[in-house]
C-alpha atoms as an extended CHARMM CRD file, in Angstrom:
* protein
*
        68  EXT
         1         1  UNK       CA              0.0000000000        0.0000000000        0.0000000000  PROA      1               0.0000000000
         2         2  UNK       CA              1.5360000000        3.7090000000       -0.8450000000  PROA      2               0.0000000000
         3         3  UNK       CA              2.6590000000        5.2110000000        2.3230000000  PROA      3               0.0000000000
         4         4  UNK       CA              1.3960000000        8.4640000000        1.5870000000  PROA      4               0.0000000000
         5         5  UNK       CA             -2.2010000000        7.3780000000        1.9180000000  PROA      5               0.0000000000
         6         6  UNK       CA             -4.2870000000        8.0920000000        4.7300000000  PROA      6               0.0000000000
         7         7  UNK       CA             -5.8960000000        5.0700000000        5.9790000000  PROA      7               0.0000000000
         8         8  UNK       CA             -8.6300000000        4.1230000000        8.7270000000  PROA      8               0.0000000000
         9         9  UNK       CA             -7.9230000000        2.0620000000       11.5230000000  PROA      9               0.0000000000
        10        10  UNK       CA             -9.0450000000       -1.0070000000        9.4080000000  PROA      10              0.0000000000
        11        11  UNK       CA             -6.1250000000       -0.1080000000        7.1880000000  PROA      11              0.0000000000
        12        12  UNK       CA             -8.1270000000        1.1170000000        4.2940000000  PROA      12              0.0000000000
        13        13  UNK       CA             -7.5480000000        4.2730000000        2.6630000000  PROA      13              0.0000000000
        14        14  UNK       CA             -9.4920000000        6.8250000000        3.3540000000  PROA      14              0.0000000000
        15        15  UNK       CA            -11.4270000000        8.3010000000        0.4250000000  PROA      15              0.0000000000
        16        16  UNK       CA            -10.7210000000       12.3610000000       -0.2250000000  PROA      16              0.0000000000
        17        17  UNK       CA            -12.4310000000       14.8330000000       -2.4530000000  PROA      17              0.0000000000
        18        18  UNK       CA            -11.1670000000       17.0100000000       -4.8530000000  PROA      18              0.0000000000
        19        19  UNK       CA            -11.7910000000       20.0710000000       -7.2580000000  PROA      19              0.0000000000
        20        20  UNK       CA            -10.1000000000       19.7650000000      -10.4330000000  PROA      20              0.0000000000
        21        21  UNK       CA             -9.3000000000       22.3890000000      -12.7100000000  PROA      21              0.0000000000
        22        22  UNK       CA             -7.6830000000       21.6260000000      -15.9810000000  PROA      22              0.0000000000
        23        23  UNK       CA             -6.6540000000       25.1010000000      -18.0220000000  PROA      23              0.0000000000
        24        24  UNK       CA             -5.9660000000       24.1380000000      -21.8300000000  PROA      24              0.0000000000
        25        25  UNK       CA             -5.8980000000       27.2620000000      -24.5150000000  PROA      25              0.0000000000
        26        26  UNK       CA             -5.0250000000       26.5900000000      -27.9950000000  PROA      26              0.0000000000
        27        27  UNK       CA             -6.3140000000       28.7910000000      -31.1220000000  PROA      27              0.0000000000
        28        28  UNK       CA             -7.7140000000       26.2880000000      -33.7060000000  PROA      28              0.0000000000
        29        29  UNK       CA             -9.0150000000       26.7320000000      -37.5960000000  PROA      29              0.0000000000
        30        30  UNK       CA            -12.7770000000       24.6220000000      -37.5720000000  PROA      30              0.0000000000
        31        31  UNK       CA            -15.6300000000       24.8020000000      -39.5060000000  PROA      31              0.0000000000
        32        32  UNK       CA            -18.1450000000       25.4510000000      -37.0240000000  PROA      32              0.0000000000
        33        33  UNK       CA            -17.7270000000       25.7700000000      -32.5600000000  PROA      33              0.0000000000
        34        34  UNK       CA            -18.7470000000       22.3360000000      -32.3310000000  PROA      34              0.0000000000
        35        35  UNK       CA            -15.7920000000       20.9750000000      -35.0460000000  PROA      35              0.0000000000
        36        36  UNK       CA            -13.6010000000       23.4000000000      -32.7810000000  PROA      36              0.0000000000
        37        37  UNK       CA            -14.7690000000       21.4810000000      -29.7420000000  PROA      37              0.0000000000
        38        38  UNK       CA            -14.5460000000       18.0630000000      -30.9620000000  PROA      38              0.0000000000
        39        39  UNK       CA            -10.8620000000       18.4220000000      -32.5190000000  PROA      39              0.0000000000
        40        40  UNK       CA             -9.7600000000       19.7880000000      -28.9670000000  PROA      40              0.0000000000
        41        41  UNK       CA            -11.2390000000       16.9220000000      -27.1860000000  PROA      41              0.0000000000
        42        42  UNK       CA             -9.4890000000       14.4600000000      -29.6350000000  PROA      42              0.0000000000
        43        43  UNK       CA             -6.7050000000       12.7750000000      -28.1040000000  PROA      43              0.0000000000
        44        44  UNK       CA             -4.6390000000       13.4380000000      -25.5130000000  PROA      44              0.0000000000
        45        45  UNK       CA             -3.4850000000       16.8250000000      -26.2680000000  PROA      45              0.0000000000
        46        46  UNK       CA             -5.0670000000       18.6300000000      -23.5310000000  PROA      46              0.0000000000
        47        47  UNK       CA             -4.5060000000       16.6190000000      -20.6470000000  PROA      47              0.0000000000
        48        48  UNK       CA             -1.0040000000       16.9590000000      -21.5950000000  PROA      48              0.0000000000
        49        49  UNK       CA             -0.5260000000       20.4810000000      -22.7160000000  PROA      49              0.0000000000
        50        50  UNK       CA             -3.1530000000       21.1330000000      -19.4810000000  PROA      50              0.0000000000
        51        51  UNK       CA             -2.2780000000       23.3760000000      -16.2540000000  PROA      51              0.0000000000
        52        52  UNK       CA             -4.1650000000       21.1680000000      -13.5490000000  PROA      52              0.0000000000
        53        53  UNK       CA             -4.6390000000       22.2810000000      -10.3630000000  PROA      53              0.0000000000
        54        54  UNK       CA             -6.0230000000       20.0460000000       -7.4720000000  PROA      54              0.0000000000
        55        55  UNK       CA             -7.4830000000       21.3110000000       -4.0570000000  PROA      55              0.0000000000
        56        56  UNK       CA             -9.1580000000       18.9480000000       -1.6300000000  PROA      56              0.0000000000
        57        57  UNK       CA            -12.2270000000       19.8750000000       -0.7490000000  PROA      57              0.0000000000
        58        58  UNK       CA            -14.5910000000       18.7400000000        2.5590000000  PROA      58              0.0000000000
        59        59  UNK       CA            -16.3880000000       15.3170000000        1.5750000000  PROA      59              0.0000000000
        60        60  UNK       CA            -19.5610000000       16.8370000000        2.7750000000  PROA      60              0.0000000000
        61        61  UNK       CA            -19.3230000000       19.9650000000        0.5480000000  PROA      61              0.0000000000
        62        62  UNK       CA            -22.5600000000       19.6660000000       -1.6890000000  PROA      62              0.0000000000
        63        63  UNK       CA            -20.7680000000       19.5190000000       -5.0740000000  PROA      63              0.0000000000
        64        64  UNK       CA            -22.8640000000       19.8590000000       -8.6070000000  PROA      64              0.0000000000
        65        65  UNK       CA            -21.2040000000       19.0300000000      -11.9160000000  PROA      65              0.0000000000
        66        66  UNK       CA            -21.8800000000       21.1820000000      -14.5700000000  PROA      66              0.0000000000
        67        67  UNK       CA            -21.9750000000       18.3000000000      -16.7760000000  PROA      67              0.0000000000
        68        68  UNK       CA            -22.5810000000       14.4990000000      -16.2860000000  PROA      68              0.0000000000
């Protein structure tokens, strides 16, 4: 088990919660928004070219996703 987990006193790893935000810019040429959108989602490009910041957040923070 990684040492850097925190675990319960069962020795299981204690679930955490987190906010991600991934910042990708990139100026493409597309026939329409939607081509633009779908050639930027192609790939891996964005998670690699990506700024991503993580912040844990409390597990009982009501949390919505903008998208699902």
């Amino acid at each position: 088990m990684n040492s850097s987990l925190n675990c319960s006193e069962s020795g299981e790893a204690i679930q955490k919660h987190y906010h991600v935000i991934l910042h990708y810019e990139r100026v493409g040429k597309a026939e329409s928004k939607f081509e633009a959108m779908q050639d930027t989602l192609m790939g891996n490009t964005v998670v690699e070219n990506a700024k991503v910041t993580l912040i844990e957040i409390d597990t009982n923070l009501p949390v919505s996703l903008l998208t699902e």
